[in-house]
CSV table of C-alpha atoms in Angstrom, one decimal:
chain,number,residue,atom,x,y,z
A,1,UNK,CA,-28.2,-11.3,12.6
A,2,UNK,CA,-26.6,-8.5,14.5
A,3,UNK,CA,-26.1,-5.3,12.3
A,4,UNK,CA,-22.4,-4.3,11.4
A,5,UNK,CA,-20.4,-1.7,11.8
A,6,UNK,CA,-17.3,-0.6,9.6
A,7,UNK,CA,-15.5,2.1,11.9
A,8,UNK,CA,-14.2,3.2,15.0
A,9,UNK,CA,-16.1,6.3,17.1
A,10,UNK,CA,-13.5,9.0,16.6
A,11,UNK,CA,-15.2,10.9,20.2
A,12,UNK,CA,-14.0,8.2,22.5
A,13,UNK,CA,-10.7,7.3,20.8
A,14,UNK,CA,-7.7,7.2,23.0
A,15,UNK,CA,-3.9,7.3,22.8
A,16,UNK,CA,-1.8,5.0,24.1
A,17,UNK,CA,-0.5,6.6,27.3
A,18,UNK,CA,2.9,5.4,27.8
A,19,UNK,CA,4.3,5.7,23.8
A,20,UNK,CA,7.1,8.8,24.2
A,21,UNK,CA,9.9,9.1,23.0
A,22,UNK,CA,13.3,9.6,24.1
A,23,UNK,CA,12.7,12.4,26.4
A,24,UNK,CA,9.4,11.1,27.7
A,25,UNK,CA,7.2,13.6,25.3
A,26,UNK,CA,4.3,11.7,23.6
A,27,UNK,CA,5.7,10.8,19.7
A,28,UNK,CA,3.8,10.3,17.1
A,29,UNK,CA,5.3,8.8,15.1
A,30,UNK,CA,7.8,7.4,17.7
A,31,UNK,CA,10.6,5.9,18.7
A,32,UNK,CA,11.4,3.4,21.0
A,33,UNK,CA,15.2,2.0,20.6
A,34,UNK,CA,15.4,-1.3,23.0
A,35,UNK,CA,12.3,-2.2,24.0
A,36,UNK,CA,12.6,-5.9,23.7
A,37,UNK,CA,15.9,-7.2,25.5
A,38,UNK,CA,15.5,-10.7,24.2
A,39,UNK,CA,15.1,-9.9,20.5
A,40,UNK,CA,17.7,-12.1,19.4
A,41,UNK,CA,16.1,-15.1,21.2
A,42,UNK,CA,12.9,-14.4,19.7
A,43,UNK,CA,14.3,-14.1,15.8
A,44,UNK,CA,15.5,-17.5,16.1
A,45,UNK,CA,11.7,-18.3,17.5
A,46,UNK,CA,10.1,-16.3,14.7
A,47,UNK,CA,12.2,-17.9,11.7
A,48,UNK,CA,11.6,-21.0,13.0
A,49,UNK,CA,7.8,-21.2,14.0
A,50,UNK,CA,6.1,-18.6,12.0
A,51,UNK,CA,4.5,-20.2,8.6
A,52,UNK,CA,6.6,-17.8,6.4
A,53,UNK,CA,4.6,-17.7,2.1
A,54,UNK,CA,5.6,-15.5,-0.6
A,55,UNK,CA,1.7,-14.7,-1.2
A,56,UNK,CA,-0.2,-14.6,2.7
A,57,UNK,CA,-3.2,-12.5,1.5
A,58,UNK,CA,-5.4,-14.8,0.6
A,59,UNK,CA,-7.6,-14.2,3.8
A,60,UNK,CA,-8.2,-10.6,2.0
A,61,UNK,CA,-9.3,-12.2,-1.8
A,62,UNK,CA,-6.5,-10.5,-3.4
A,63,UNK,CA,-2.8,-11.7,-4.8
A,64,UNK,CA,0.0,-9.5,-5.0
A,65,UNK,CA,3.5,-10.9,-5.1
A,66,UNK,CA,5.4,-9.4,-2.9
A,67,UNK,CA,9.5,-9.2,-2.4
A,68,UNK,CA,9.9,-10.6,1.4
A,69,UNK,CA,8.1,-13.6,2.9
A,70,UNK,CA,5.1,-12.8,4.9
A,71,UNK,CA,2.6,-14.1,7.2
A,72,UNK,CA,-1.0,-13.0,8.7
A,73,UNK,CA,-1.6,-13.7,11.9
A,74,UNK,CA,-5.2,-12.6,12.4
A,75,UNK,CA,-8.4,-13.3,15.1
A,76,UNK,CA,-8.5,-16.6,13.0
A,77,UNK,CA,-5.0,-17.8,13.2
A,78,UNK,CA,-5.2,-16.8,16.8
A,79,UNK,CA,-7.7,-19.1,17.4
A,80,UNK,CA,-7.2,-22.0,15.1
A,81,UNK,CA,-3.4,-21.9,14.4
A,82,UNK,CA,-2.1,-20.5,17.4
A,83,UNK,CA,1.9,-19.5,17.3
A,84,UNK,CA,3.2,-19.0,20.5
A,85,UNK,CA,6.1,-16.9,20.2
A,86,UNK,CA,3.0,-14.4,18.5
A,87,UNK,CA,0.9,-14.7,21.4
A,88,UNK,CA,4.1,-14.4,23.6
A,89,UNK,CA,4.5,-11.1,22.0
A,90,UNK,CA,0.9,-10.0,21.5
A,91,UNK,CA,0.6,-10.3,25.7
A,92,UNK,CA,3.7,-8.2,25.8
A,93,UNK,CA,2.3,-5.2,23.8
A,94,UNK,CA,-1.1,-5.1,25.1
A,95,UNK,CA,-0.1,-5.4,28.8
A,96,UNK,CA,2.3,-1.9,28.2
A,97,UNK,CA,0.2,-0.1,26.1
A,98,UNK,CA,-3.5,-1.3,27.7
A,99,UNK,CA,-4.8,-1.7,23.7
A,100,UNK,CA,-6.0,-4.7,22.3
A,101,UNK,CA,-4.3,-6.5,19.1
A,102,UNK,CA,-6.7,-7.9,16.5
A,103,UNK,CA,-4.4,-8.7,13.3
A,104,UNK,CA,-0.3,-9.0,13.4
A,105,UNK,CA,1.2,-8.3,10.1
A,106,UNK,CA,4.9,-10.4,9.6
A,107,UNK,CA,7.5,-9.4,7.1
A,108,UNK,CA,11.0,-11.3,6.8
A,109,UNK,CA,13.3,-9.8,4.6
A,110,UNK,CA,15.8,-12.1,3.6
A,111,UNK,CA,18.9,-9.4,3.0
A,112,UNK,CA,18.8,-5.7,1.9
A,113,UNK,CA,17.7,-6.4,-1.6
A,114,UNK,CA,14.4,-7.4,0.1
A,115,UNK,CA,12.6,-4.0,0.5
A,116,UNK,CA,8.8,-2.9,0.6
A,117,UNK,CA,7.9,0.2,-1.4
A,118,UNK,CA,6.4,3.3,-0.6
A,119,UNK,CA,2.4,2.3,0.5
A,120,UNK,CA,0.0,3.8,2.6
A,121,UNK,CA,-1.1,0.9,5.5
A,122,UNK,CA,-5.3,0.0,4.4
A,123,UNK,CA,-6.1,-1.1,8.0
A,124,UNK,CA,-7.9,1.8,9.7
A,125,UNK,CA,-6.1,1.9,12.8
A,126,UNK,CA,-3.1,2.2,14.8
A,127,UNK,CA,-0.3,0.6,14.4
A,128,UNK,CA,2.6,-0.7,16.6
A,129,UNK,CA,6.2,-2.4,14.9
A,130,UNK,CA,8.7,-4.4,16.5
A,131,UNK,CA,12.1,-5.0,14.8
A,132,UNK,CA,14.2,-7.9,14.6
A,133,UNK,CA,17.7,-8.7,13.4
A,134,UNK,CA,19.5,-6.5,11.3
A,135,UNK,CA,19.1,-2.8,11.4
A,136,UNK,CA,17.1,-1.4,8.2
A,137,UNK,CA,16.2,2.1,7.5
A,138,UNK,CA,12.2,3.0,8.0
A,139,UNK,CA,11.6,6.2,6.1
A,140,UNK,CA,7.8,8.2,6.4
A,141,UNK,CA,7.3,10.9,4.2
A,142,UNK,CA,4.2,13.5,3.4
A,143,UNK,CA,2.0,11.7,1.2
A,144,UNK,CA,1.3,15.3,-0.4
A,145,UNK,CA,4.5,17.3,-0.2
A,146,UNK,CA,7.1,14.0,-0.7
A,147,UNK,CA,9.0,16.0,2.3
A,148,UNK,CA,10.6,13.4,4.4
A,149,UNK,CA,8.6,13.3,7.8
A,150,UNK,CA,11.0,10.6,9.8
A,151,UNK,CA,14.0,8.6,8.8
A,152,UNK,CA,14.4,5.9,12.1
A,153,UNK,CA,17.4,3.0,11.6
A,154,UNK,CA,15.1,0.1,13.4
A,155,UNK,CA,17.6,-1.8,15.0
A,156,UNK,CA,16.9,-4.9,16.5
A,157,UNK,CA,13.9,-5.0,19.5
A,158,UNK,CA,13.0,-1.6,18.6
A,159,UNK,CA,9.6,-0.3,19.0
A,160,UNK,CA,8.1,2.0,16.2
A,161,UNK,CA,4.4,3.5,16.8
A,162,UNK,CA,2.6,5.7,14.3
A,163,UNK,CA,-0.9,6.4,14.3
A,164,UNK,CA,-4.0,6.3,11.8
A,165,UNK,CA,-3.9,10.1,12.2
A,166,UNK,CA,-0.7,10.0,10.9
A,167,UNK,CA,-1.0,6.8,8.4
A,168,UNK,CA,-3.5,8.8,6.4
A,169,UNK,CA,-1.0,11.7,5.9
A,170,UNK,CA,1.7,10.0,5.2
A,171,UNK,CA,3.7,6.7,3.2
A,172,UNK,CA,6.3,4.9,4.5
A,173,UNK,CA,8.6,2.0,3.0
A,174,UNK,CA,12.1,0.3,3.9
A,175,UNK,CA,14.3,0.9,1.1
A,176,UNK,CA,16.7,-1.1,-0.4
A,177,UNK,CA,20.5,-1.5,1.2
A,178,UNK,CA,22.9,-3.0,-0.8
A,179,UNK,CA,25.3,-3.4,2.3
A,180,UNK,CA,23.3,-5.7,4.1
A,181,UNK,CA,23.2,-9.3,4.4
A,182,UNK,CA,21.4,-10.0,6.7
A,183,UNK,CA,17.9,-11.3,7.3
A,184,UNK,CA,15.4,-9.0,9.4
A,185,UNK,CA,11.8,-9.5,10.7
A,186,UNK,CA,9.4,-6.9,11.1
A,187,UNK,CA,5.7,-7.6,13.2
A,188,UNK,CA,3.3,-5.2,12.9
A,189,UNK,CA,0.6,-4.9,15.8
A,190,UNK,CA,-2.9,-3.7,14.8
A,191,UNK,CA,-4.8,-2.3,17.7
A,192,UNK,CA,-6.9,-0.7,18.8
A,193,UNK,CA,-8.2,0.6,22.4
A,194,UNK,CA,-10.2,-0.2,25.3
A,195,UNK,CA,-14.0,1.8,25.0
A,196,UNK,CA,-12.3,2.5,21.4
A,197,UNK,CA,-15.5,0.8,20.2
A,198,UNK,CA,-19.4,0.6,21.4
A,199,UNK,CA,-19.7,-2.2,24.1
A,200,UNK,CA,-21.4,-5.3,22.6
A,201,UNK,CA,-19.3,-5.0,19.3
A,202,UNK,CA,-16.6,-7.4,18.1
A,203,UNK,CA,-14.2,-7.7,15.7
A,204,UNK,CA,-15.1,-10.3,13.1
A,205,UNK,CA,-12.1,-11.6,11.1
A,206,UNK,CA,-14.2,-13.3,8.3
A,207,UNK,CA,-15.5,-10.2,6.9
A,208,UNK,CA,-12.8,-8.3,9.2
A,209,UNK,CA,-16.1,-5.7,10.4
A,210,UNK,CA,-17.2,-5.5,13.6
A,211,UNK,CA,-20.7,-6.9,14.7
A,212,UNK,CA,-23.1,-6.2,17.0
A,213,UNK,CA,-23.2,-9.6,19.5
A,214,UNK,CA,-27.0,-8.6,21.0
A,215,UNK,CA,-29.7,-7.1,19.7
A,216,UNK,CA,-32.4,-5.5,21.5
C-alpha cells in the first residue's frame, strides 16, 4: 500500500493566472460579475438534475442539518453518478483557470430566509464560486478583528474566487434577506493546481487524502 499524504507542498503552489478583477489586477478575494452568459439556462439544468438532500454529508461521517438543500459532487460521484450539467461546468472552470476540480460543493437556497452562517470553509484549498439566480449578498470578514473584509452582491453567473491563504484568515456567510423570493444556487469549485502536488500522488475521495500510486 502506497504511503499517504495529507497536504499540499506550499514551495510549488501556484495562483491562478487569469483571476483579476475589474481592472485586470490579481484579486484575492475577487470579483468576477458575468462570467457565465448562459446562467439562466443552467439554473433550470441545476434544479432539475442535481440530487438536491437536506443532510448531503454523509460521505464525511458527520450530520448537521443545515437550512438550504445541498449536494456533494465529489471524485466519487464524478465517476459513479456523473451529472452532466456539473461536468459541463467543471470543463469550463478548469479550461480558464488551468487548475484541476476534485470536490463541487452545491447549495440551493430556496428564498432569502435560506442563509448559511458565518463558517470558516475545512477543505484546505482554493476555492472557486459560481452564482445562480437571484442576487444574494456574500459578506467575508476578519476572523480576528470582525472588520468586514468584502461585501460582493453575487448576481447571477458571477464568479467569486478566494484563496486558502485568505480562507484561513477570514469567515464568510450569506445573510439572510427578507426581500427576496427567489430561489438561488451557489457551486463551489475545489481546486487545486497543476505541479500543486508531487507527481505520482492522487487524490483519494474515500479517505479524501492523497496517495502515493507507485512505490519504489
Amino acid at each position: 500500500m502506497g504511503a499517504e499524504w495529507s497536504g499540499f507542498p506550499k514551495v510549488r503552489r501556484v495562483r491562478p493566472s487569469m483571476i483579476r478583477d475589474a481592472k485586470g489586477m490579481m484579486a484575492d478575494p475577487a470579483h468576477l460579475p458575468g462570467w457565465l452568459s448562459d446562467s439562466e439556462v443552467i439554473m433550470e439544468r441545476l434544479r432539475r438534475d442535481v440530487p438536491w438532500a437536506q443532510n448531503p454529508r454523509e460521505a464525511f461521517n458527520w450530520y448537521q442539518k443545515l437550512p438550504q438543500s445541498a449536494y456533494y459532487y465529489g471524485c466519487d460521484e464524478m465517476w459513479k453518478k456523473p451529472c452532466a450539467v456539473l461536468n459541463e461546468l467543471v470543463g469550463r472552470v478548469e479550461s480558464q483557470f488551468q487548475c484541476n476540480v476534485f470536490a463541487v460543493w452545491c447549495n440551493l437556497l430556496k428564498d432569502g430566509g435560506n442563509h448559511i452562517d458565518w463558517h470558516q470553509d475545512k477543505w484546505g484549498t482554493d476555492c472557486i464560486t459560481l452564482s445562480f439566480g437571484t442576487p444574494r449578498r456574500f459578506v467575508m470578514r476578519d476572523k480576528k478583528s470582525k472588520e468586514t473584509i468584502a461585501n460582493f452582491l453575487l448576481r447571477s453567473g458571477d464568479l467569486y474566487f478566494f484563496s486558502e491563504a485568505a480562507n484561513q484568515k477570514t469567515e464568510h456567510c450569506v445573510p439572510k434577506d427578507d426581500a427576496c423570493t427567489d430561489p438561488r444556487i451557489s457551486l463551489l469549485f475545489f481546486i487545486d493546481y497543476p505541479y500543486s502536488r508531487p507527481d505520482g500522488w492522487k487524490y483519494d475521495a474515500t479517505t479524501h487524502k492523497y496517495k502515493q500510486l507507485h512505490t519504489k
